[in-house]
Amino acid sequence: MALTVLIVDDEELIRYGLREWLHEEGFNVLEAPDGATALNLAKEEPDIVLLDFKLPDMDGLTVLQELKNRPGNPVIIMMTGYATVELAVDAMRYGAYHFLTKPWDQEDLANRLQSASELINLRISSEEQRAKQNESYSFDSVIGDSAAMRRIKSQAMKVAQTDATILLTGETGTGKEVFARAIHLASRRQGNEFIAVNCANIPDTLLESELFGYEQGAFTDAKKRKMGRIERAHKGTLFLDEIGDMPLHLQAKILRVLENREIERLGGEKTIDVDVRVIAATHQDLKKLILENRFREDLFYRLNVVPLLIPPVRDRGDDVLLLAKHFIQVLNKLLSRNVKQIEPQAALLMKAYSWPGNVREIDNVIERILILEDIGAISVKNLPEEIRSGSGVAVKGKSNGGFRPIALEDLEKEHILATLKFTNQHKKNAADLLGISRKTLKRKLDSWNIPYTE
Ligand SMILES: Nc1ncnc2c1ncn2[C@@H]1O[C@H](COP(=O)(O)OP(=O)(O)OP(=O)(O)O)[C@@H](O)[C@H]1O
Ligand SMILES: [Mg+2]
């Protein structure tokens, strides 16, 4: 499949030259003379963006950051006539894949495009394969050996044997869908369908007919009769994902399904009996939604028969590394890589990081490292900035961002001592984490009359 390149440059001649050449190389081409047009074209989801730094309406770094927030996640190659080291560092930090100085060497650009294309193809095949793997999640493949995970897994396995309605809650990326599928597979309904409905992804206007189906002629577009997803889940499991996003009028209809186990298709007269096990999930606080009149209290109690709270990764202790190693194994195979281990300092930082995106974030971080680098072991320098800098480190008992009047030197001392404590007094690890040499560390400790022992 031909990949699409978006050229963002205000100079028409440059766009022209690139366009002709890219066409010859077999790419589809989109063009933008300024930042606004580029962001507008982002909805076409280009695979690669060649982005000039100096644009008439905004600077390239802003466009870069914006593009990174849009769906599609294009590979971005920055091009500039005014290269400075700072600029290059900023561009890379904001997620640029490469940085070229104008005038560029055609062969260099060809090579970069070649490796960007490989990267995109790897990404596509890894996504496809993983989607397949996700379909067959059993409890055995739910990774986690922490006390918190062992507890929740054993609860889930027990209720899997019943037909009770389950409400899965937990932060984003904690594995709610993984649990829902594992429960289905462990239940007596496993031979029948597991039907998932994501209430947040389907537009409100379509959600009702998706759930309930319709009879021919129920509305203008209803050419043929269509079975809804609730009906398709008959004798199986219906997974209502992101239930907090379900509009109120549908909440009332779902409540009736739970109470009577029957549905009516839109435009239909007869009631149809359905035998479904319902598992609902949300990352939102339903109690809060109830107070705001956005969620029905009676539905909440109907769903909350068995509440299961999936713990965030930061409460799972060493599971972080277990999960990381699991993803390394999976991705080694998919991407033909041979990463053997995580170096101790990198592992320490990963354990200290708070992982706001939970398991999905671990997966993404490992994937990004393996796609971009062919390495034998993951070291500190491979980790993304937020993990290396410890900016996401969970601070317990302190209000984040609170100001303390403290002299710079005292702060330095406090930080160095905390780092030593964190590494169990391991001087080399501490020095590495602090980004200083062991000699410098020794000099500093000496100056505070703290003995330095290896
Ligand atoms: N314990 C686990 N072991 C292995 N993989 C896991 C585990 N938990 C989650 N994953 C993987 O992490 C990713 C996120 O999981 P999932 O989609 O189930 O999360 P979620 O809680 O439904 O997230 P969201 O709230 O964003 O919908 C998936 O790719 C899933 O395969
Ligand atoms: Mg989910």
Coordinates of C-alpha atoms and ligand atoms in Angstrom, one line a residue:
M1 CA 0.0 0.0 0.0
A2 CA 1.4 3.4 -1.0
L3 CA 2.2 5.6 2.0
T4 CA 1.1 9.3 2.1
V5 CA 3.6 12.1 2.7
L6 CA 2.5 15.5 3.7
I7 CA 5.0 18.3 2.7
V8 CA 4.8 21.4 4.8
D9 CA 6.9 24.2 3.4
D10 CA 6.0 27.8 2.4
E11 CA 8.4 27.7 -0.6
E12 CA 6.6 26.6 -3.6
L13 CA 9.7 25.5 -5.4
I14 CA 10.7 23.2 -2.6
R15 CA 7.3 21.7 -2.5
Y16 CA 7.3 21.2 -6.3
G17 CA 10.7 19.5 -6.3
L18 CA 9.8 17.2 -3.4
R19 CA 6.4 16.4 -4.9
E20 CA 7.8 15.3 -8.2
W21 CA 10.5 13.2 -6.6
L22 CA 8.1 11.6 -4.0
H23 CA 5.7 10.7 -6.8
E24 CA 8.5 8.9 -8.6
E25 CA 9.4 7.0 -5.4
G26 CA 5.8 5.8 -5.2
F27 CA 4.4 7.9 -2.4
N28 CA 1.0 9.7 -2.3
V29 CA 1.6 13.4 -1.7
L30 CA -0.3 16.1 0.2
E31 CA 1.0 19.7 0.4
A32 CA 0.6 22.6 2.8
P33 CA 2.2 26.1 2.5
D34 CA 1.6 26.9 6.2
G35 CA 0.9 25.5 9.6
A36 CA -2.9 26.0 9.6
T37 CA -3.3 24.1 6.3
A38 CA -1.0 21.3 7.6
L39 CA -3.1 20.8 10.7
N40 CA -6.2 20.8 8.6
L41 CA -4.7 18.1 6.4
A42 CA -3.9 16.0 9.4
K43 CA -7.3 14.6 9.3
E44 CA -6.3 12.7 6.1
E45 CA -3.9 10.9 8.4
P46 CA -0.6 11.2 6.4
D47 CA 1.9 8.5 7.3
I48 CA 4.9 10.8 7.1
V49 CA 5.2 14.6 7.4
L50 CA 8.2 16.6 6.1
L51 CA 7.9 19.7 8.2
D52 CA 9.7 22.9 7.6
F53 CA 10.6 24.8 10.7
K54 CA 9.9 28.4 9.6
L55 CA 6.4 28.8 8.5
P56 CA 4.5 32.0 7.8
D57 CA 1.8 31.6 10.4
M58 CA 3.3 29.5 13.2
D59 CA 6.6 27.8 14.1
G60 CA 7.3 24.2 13.1
L61 CA 7.7 23.0 16.7
T62 CA 4.1 24.1 17.5
V63 CA 2.9 22.3 14.4
L64 CA 4.9 19.2 15.5
Q65 CA 3.4 19.2 19.0
E66 CA -0.1 19.6 17.5
L67 CA 0.4 16.8 15.0
K68 CA 1.5 14.5 17.8
N69 CA -1.9 15.0 19.5
R70 CA -3.9 14.1 16.4
P71 CA -4.9 10.6 15.5
G72 CA -2.7 8.7 13.0
N73 CA 0.5 9.5 14.8
P74 CA 2.6 10.3 11.7
V75 CA 6.3 10.0 11.5
I76 CA 7.7 13.5 11.4
I77 CA 10.9 14.6 9.7
M78 CA 11.8 18.2 10.5
M79 CA 13.7 20.2 7.9
T80 CA 15.3 23.5 8.5
G81 CA 17.7 26.0 7.1
Y82 CA 18.5 27.4 10.5
A83 CA 19.7 24.4 12.5
T84 CA 20.9 24.7 16.0
V85 CA 21.6 22.0 18.5
E86 CA 18.8 23.3 20.8
L87 CA 16.3 23.2 18.0
A88 CA 17.2 19.7 17.1
V89 CA 17.0 18.5 20.7
D90 CA 13.6 20.2 21.1
A91 CA 12.3 18.6 17.9
M92 CA 13.5 15.2 19.0
R93 CA 12.0 15.6 22.5
Y94 CA 8.6 16.5 21.0
G95 CA 8.7 13.3 19.1
A96 CA 10.3 14.2 15.7
Y97 CA 11.7 11.1 14.1
H98 CA 14.5 12.9 12.4
F99 CA 16.0 16.3 11.8
L100 CA 17.4 17.4 8.4
T101 CA 19.3 20.6 7.6
K102 CA 18.5 22.4 4.4
P103 CA 19.8 22.0 1.7
W104 CA 19.5 18.4 2.3
D105 CA 21.3 15.5 0.7
Q106 CA 18.8 13.7 -1.5
E107 CA 20.3 10.3 -0.7
D108 CA 20.1 11.0 3.0
L109 CA 16.4 12.0 2.7
A110 CA 15.7 8.8 0.6
N111 CA 17.3 6.7 3.3
R112 CA 15.3 8.4 6.0
L113 CA 12.0 7.9 4.1
Q114 CA 13.0 4.3 3.6
S115 CA 13.4 3.6 7.3
A116 CA 10.3 5.7 8.1
S117 CA 8.4 3.4 5.8
E118 CA 9.7 0.3 7.4
L119 CA 8.8 1.8 10.8
I120 CA 5.2 2.4 9.7
N121 CA 4.9 -1.1 8.2
L122 CA 6.2 -2.7 11.4
R123 CA 3.7 -0.6 13.4
I124 CA 0.8 -1.7 11.2
S125 CA 1.7 -5.4 11.4
S126 CA 2.3 -5.3 15.1
E127 CA -1.1 -3.6 15.6
E128 CA -2.9 -6.3 13.6
Q129 CA -1.2 -9.2 15.3
R130 CA -1.8 -7.8 18.7
A131 CA -5.5 -7.2 17.9
K132 CA -5.7 -10.9 17.1
Q133 CA -3.9 -11.9 20.3
N134 CA -6.3 -9.7 22.4
E135 CA -9.2 -11.8 21.3
S136 CA -8.0 -14.8 23.1
Y137 CA -7.2 -13.5 26.6
S138 CA -7.5 -16.1 29.3
F139 CA -6.6 -15.5 32.9
D140 CA -3.3 -17.3 32.3
S141 CA -2.3 -14.6 30.0
V142 CA -3.2 -11.7 32.3
I143 CA 0.3 -10.8 33.6
G144 CA 0.7 -9.9 37.2
D145 CA 2.0 -11.5 40.4
S146 CA 1.6 -8.6 42.9
A147 CA -0.8 -9.1 45.8
A148 CA -3.2 -6.6 44.3
M149 CA -3.4 -8.5 41.0
R150 CA -3.6 -11.9 42.6
R151 CA -6.5 -10.7 44.7
I152 CA -8.5 -9.2 41.8
K153 CA -7.8 -12.2 39.5
S154 CA -9.0 -14.7 42.0
Q155 CA -12.2 -12.6 42.6
A156 CA -12.8 -12.4 38.9
M157 CA -12.3 -16.1 38.3
K158 CA -14.9 -16.8 41.0
V159 CA -17.6 -14.6 39.6
A160 CA -16.8 -15.9 36.1
Q161 CA -18.6 -19.1 37.1
T162 CA -21.8 -17.2 37.8
D163 CA -24.1 -15.2 35.6
A164 CA -23.9 -12.1 37.8
T165 CA -23.6 -8.7 36.2
I166 CA -20.2 -7.2 36.7
L167 CA -19.0 -3.6 36.8
L168 CA -15.3 -3.2 36.0
T169 CA -13.8 0.1 37.1
G170 CA -10.2 1.3 37.0
E171 CA -8.1 4.0 35.4
T172 CA -7.4 4.1 31.7
G173 CA -5.2 1.3 30.4
T174 CA -5.4 -0.9 33.5
G175 CA -6.8 -3.9 31.6
K176 CA -10.6 -3.7 32.0
E177 CA -11.2 -5.1 28.6
V178 CA -8.6 -7.8 29.2
F179 CA -10.5 -8.8 32.3
A180 CA -13.9 -8.8 30.6
R181 CA -12.6 -11.2 27.9
A182 CA -10.9 -13.4 30.4
I183 CA -14.1 -13.7 32.4
H184 CA -16.1 -14.6 29.3
L185 CA -13.5 -17.3 28.4
A186 CA -13.6 -18.7 31.9
S187 CA -17.4 -18.8 32.0
R188 CA -19.9 -21.4 30.8
R189 CA -20.7 -19.0 28.0
Q190 CA -17.3 -19.3 26.4
G191 CA -18.6 -21.2 23.4
N192 CA -20.8 -18.3 22.4
E193 CA -20.2 -14.8 21.4
F194 CA -18.4 -12.1 23.3
I195 CA -19.9 -8.8 21.9
A196 CA -18.3 -5.5 22.8
V197 CA -19.9 -2.2 22.5
N198 CA -17.9 0.9 23.1
C199 CA -20.4 3.5 24.1
A200 CA -17.9 6.3 23.8
N201 CA -16.9 5.5 20.2
I202 CA -20.2 5.1 18.6
P203 CA -22.1 8.4 17.9
D204 CA -25.2 8.8 20.1
T205 CA -27.5 8.7 17.0
L206 CA -26.2 5.3 16.0
L207 CA -25.8 3.7 19.4
E208 CA -29.4 2.8 19.9
S209 CA -29.8 1.0 16.6
E210 CA -26.4 -0.7 17.1
L211 CA -27.6 -2.1 20.5
F212 CA -31.2 -2.9 19.6
G213 CA -31.2 -3.4 15.9
Y214 CA -34.1 -2.4 13.7
E215 CA -36.9 -3.7 11.5
Q216 CA -37.0 -2.9 7.8
G217 CA -38.5 0.6 7.3
A218 CA -38.0 1.7 10.9
F219 CA -36.4 4.8 9.5
T220 CA -35.4 6.2 6.1
D221 CA -32.1 4.4 5.9
A222 CA -33.4 1.1 7.3
K223 CA -33.5 -0.8 4.0
K224 CA -33.1 -4.2 5.6
R225 CA -33.8 -5.6 9.0
K226 CA -30.7 -5.6 11.2
M227 CA -29.9 -7.6 14.4
G228 CA -28.6 -5.5 17.2
R229 CA -25.6 -6.3 19.3
I230 CA -27.6 -7.3 22.4
E231 CA -29.4 -9.9 20.3
R232 CA -26.1 -11.1 18.8
A233 CA -24.8 -11.7 22.4
H234 CA -27.6 -14.2 23.1
K235 CA -26.2 -17.0 25.3
G236 CA -22.9 -15.2 25.4
T237 CA -21.5 -12.0 27.0
L238 CA -22.4 -8.4 26.3
F239 CA -19.5 -6.0 27.2
L240 CA -20.7 -2.5 27.6
D241 CA -17.5 -0.5 27.5
E242 CA -17.3 3.1 28.7
I243 CA -20.8 2.8 30.1
G244 CA -20.4 6.3 31.7
D245 CA -20.7 7.8 28.2
M246 CA -24.0 6.2 27.5
P247 CA -26.7 8.9 26.9
L248 CA -29.5 9.0 29.5
H249 CA -32.4 7.8 27.3
L250 CA -30.4 4.7 26.4
Q251 CA -29.5 4.1 30.0
A252 CA -33.3 3.8 30.7
K253 CA -33.6 1.2 27.9
I254 CA -30.6 -0.8 29.1
L255 CA -32.1 -0.8 32.6
R256 CA -35.1 -2.5 31.1
V257 CA -33.0 -5.1 29.4
L258 CA -31.3 -5.9 32.7
E259 CA -34.6 -6.2 34.5
N260 CA -36.6 -8.1 32.0
R261 CA -34.0 -9.8 29.7
E262 CA -35.9 -8.8 26.6
I263 CA -35.6 -6.3 23.8
E264 CA -37.6 -4.8 21.0
R265 CA -35.9 -3.9 17.7
L266 CA -36.5 -0.3 16.6
G267 CA -39.6 -0.1 14.6
G268 CA -40.6 -3.6 15.8
E269 CA -43.6 -4.8 17.7
K270 CA -42.6 -8.0 19.2
T271 CA -40.4 -8.5 22.2
I272 CA -37.4 -10.9 21.9
D273 CA -36.0 -12.8 24.8
V274 CA -32.3 -12.5 25.3
D275 CA -30.1 -14.5 27.6
V276 CA -27.0 -12.3 28.0
R277 CA -24.4 -11.9 30.8
V278 CA -23.6 -8.2 31.1
I279 CA -20.2 -6.9 31.9
A280 CA -19.9 -3.1 32.0
A281 CA -16.7 -1.0 32.3
T282 CA -15.8 2.6 32.9
H283 CA -12.8 4.7 33.9
Q284 CA -15.2 7.4 35.1
D285 CA -16.5 7.9 38.6
L286 CA -20.2 6.8 38.2
K287 CA -21.1 8.1 41.7
K288 CA -20.0 11.5 40.6
L289 CA -21.9 11.3 37.3
I290 CA -25.0 10.3 39.4
L291 CA -24.6 13.5 41.4
E292 CA -24.4 15.5 38.2
N293 CA -27.5 13.8 36.9
R294 CA -25.5 12.3 34.0
F295 CA -25.9 8.7 35.2
R296 CA -29.0 6.9 36.5
E297 CA -28.7 5.7 40.0
D298 CA -31.0 2.7 39.5
L299 CA -28.9 1.5 36.5
F300 CA -25.8 1.9 38.7
Y301 CA -27.2 -0.5 41.3
R302 CA -28.3 -2.9 38.6
L303 CA -24.8 -3.0 37.1
N304 CA -22.8 -2.9 40.4
V305 CA -23.9 -6.4 41.5
V306 CA -20.2 -7.4 41.5
P307 CA -17.9 -4.5 41.5
L308 CA -14.3 -5.2 40.4
L309 CA -11.7 -2.5 40.7
I310 CA -8.7 -3.1 38.6
P311 CA -5.7 -1.5 40.4
P312 CA -3.5 1.1 38.7
V313 CA 0.0 -0.1 37.8
R314 CA 1.6 2.1 40.4
D315 CA 0.0 -0.1 43.1
R316 CA 1.3 -3.3 41.5
G317 CA 4.9 -3.3 42.7
D318 CA 7.2 -5.4 40.6
D319 CA 4.5 -6.1 38.1
V320 CA 5.8 -3.1 36.1
L321 CA 8.9 -5.1 35.2
L322 CA 7.0 -8.3 34.7
L323 CA 4.7 -6.5 32.2
A324 CA 7.7 -4.8 30.5
K325 CA 9.4 -8.1 30.1
H326 CA 6.3 -9.6 28.7
F327 CA 5.9 -6.9 26.1
I328 CA 9.6 -7.2 25.2
Q329 CA 9.1 -10.9 24.6
V330 CA 6.0 -10.3 22.4
L331 CA 7.6 -7.5 20.5
N332 CA 10.9 -9.3 20.0
K333 CA 9.0 -11.8 18.0
L334 CA 6.9 -9.4 16.1
L335 CA 9.6 -7.0 15.2
S336 CA 12.5 -9.5 14.9
R337 CA 14.4 -7.9 17.7
N338 CA 16.6 -9.5 20.3
V339 CA 16.4 -7.3 23.4
K340 CA 17.5 -9.5 26.3
Q341 CA 17.1 -7.4 29.4
I342 CA 16.4 -4.1 31.1
E343 CA 19.5 -2.7 32.7
P344 CA 19.2 -2.2 36.5
Q345 CA 19.2 1.6 36.5
A346 CA 16.5 1.7 33.8
A347 CA 14.5 -0.8 35.8
L348 CA 14.8 1.4 38.9
L349 CA 13.4 4.4 37.0
M350 CA 10.6 2.4 35.5
K351 CA 9.6 1.2 38.9
A352 CA 9.7 4.7 40.3
Y353 CA 7.6 6.2 37.5
S354 CA 3.9 6.5 38.1
W355 CA 2.6 5.2 34.7
P356 CA -0.5 7.4 34.4
G357 CA -1.4 5.4 31.2
N358 CA -1.0 2.1 33.1
V359 CA -0.4 -1.1 31.2
R360 CA -1.1 0.5 27.8
E361 CA 1.7 3.0 28.5
I362 CA 4.2 0.3 29.4
D363 CA 3.3 -1.4 26.1
N364 CA 3.7 1.8 24.1
V365 CA 7.0 2.7 25.7
I366 CA 8.5 -0.7 25.1
E367 CA 7.1 -0.8 21.5
R368 CA 8.6 2.6 20.7
I369 CA 12.0 1.6 22.0
L370 CA 12.1 -1.6 20.1
I371 CA 10.8 -0.1 16.9
L372 CA 13.3 2.7 16.9
E373 CA 16.4 0.9 18.2
D374 CA 18.0 -2.4 17.6
I375 CA 19.6 -3.0 21.0
G376 CA 20.6 -5.9 23.3
A377 CA 19.4 -4.3 26.5
I378 CA 17.2 -1.3 27.5
S379 CA 19.3 1.3 29.3
V380 CA 18.4 4.7 30.8
K381 CA 19.1 6.6 27.6
N382 CA 16.5 4.6 25.7
L383 CA 13.7 5.6 28.1
P384 CA 11.5 8.5 27.3
E385 CA 12.2 11.9 28.9
E386 CA 9.3 11.7 31.5
I387 CA 10.6 8.4 32.9
R388 CA 14.2 9.4 32.9
S389 CA 13.6 12.8 34.5
G390 CA 11.4 11.2 37.2
S391 CA 8.8 14.0 36.5
G392 CA 6.0 11.4 36.8
V393 CA 7.4 9.9 39.9
A394 CA 4.6 9.4 42.4
V395 CA 5.2 11.7 45.4
K396 CA 3.4 10.3 48.4
G397 CA 2.2 12.5 51.2
K398 CA 3.5 15.7 49.6
S399 CA 1.2 18.1 47.6
N400 CA 2.8 18.2 44.2
G401 CA 4.0 21.5 43.0
G402 CA 4.0 23.0 46.5
F403 CA 6.7 25.6 46.9
R404 CA 9.3 25.2 49.7
P405 CA 11.7 28.1 50.3
I406 CA 15.0 26.2 50.2
A407 CA 18.5 27.1 49.2
L408 CA 19.7 25.5 45.9
E409 CA 22.6 23.8 47.7
D410 CA 20.3 22.3 50.3
L411 CA 18.0 21.1 47.6
E412 CA 20.9 19.5 45.8
K413 CA 22.0 17.8 48.9
E414 CA 18.6 16.6 49.7
H415 CA 18.1 15.3 46.2
I416 CA 21.5 13.5 46.1
L417 CA 20.8 11.8 49.5
A418 CA 17.3 10.8 48.3
T419 CA 18.8 9.3 45.2
L420 CA 21.4 7.3 47.2
K421 CA 18.6 6.0 49.3
F422 CA 16.6 5.1 46.3
T423 CA 19.6 3.1 44.9
N424 CA 20.3 1.5 48.3
Q425 CA 23.5 3.5 48.5
H426 CA 24.8 2.1 45.2
K427 CA 27.1 4.9 44.2
K428 CA 27.4 4.1 40.5
N429 CA 23.7 3.8 40.0
A430 CA 23.1 7.0 41.9
A431 CA 25.7 8.9 39.8
D432 CA 24.1 7.5 36.6
L433 CA 20.7 8.6 37.6
L434 CA 21.9 12.0 38.6
G435 CA 23.7 12.3 35.3
I436 CA 27.1 13.1 37.0
S437 CA 30.3 11.1 37.3
R438 CA 31.2 9.1 40.4
K439 CA 34.1 11.5 41.0
T440 CA 31.7 14.4 41.1
L441 CA 29.4 12.6 43.4
K442 CA 32.3 11.8 45.7
R443 CA 33.5 15.5 45.7
K444 CA 30.0 16.6 46.7
L445 CA 29.6 14.1 49.5
D446 CA 33.1 15.0 50.7
S447 CA 32.1 18.7 50.9
W448 CA 29.2 17.8 53.1
N449 CA 31.4 15.6 55.3
I450 CA 29.5 12.5 54.3
P451 CA 31.7 9.5 54.0
Y452 CA 32.0 8.0 50.6
T453 CA 32.4 4.3 50.7
E454 CA 32.2 2.0 47.7
Ligands
LIG1 N1 -2.4 -7.8 33.0 C1 -2.1 -7.6 31.7 N2 -1.3 -8.5 31.1 C2 -1.0 -8.3 29.8 N3 -1.4 -7.3 29.0 C3 -2.3 -6.5 29.6 C4 -2.7 -6.6 30.9 N4 -3.5 -5.6 31.2 C5 -3.7 -4.9 30.1 N5 -2.9 -5.4 29.1 C6 -2.8 -4.8 27.7 O1 -2.8 -3.4 27.9 C7 -3.6 -2.7 26.9 C8 -4.7 -2.0 27.6 O2 -5.6 -2.9 28.2 P1 -7.2 -2.7 28.1 O3 -7.6 -2.2 26.8 O4 -7.9 -3.9 28.6 O5 -7.4 -1.5 29.2 P2 -8.7 -0.7 29.6 O6 -8.7 -0.6 31.1 O7 -9.9 -1.2 28.9 O8 -8.3 0.8 29.1 P3 -9.3 2.0 28.7 O9 -9.9 2.5 30.0 O10 -8.4 3.0 28.1 O11 -10.4 1.5 27.8 C9 -4.1 -3.8 26.0 O12 -3.2 -3.9 24.9 C10 -4.0 -5.1 26.8 O13 -3.7 -6.2 26.0
MG2 MG -11.1 -0.3 27.5

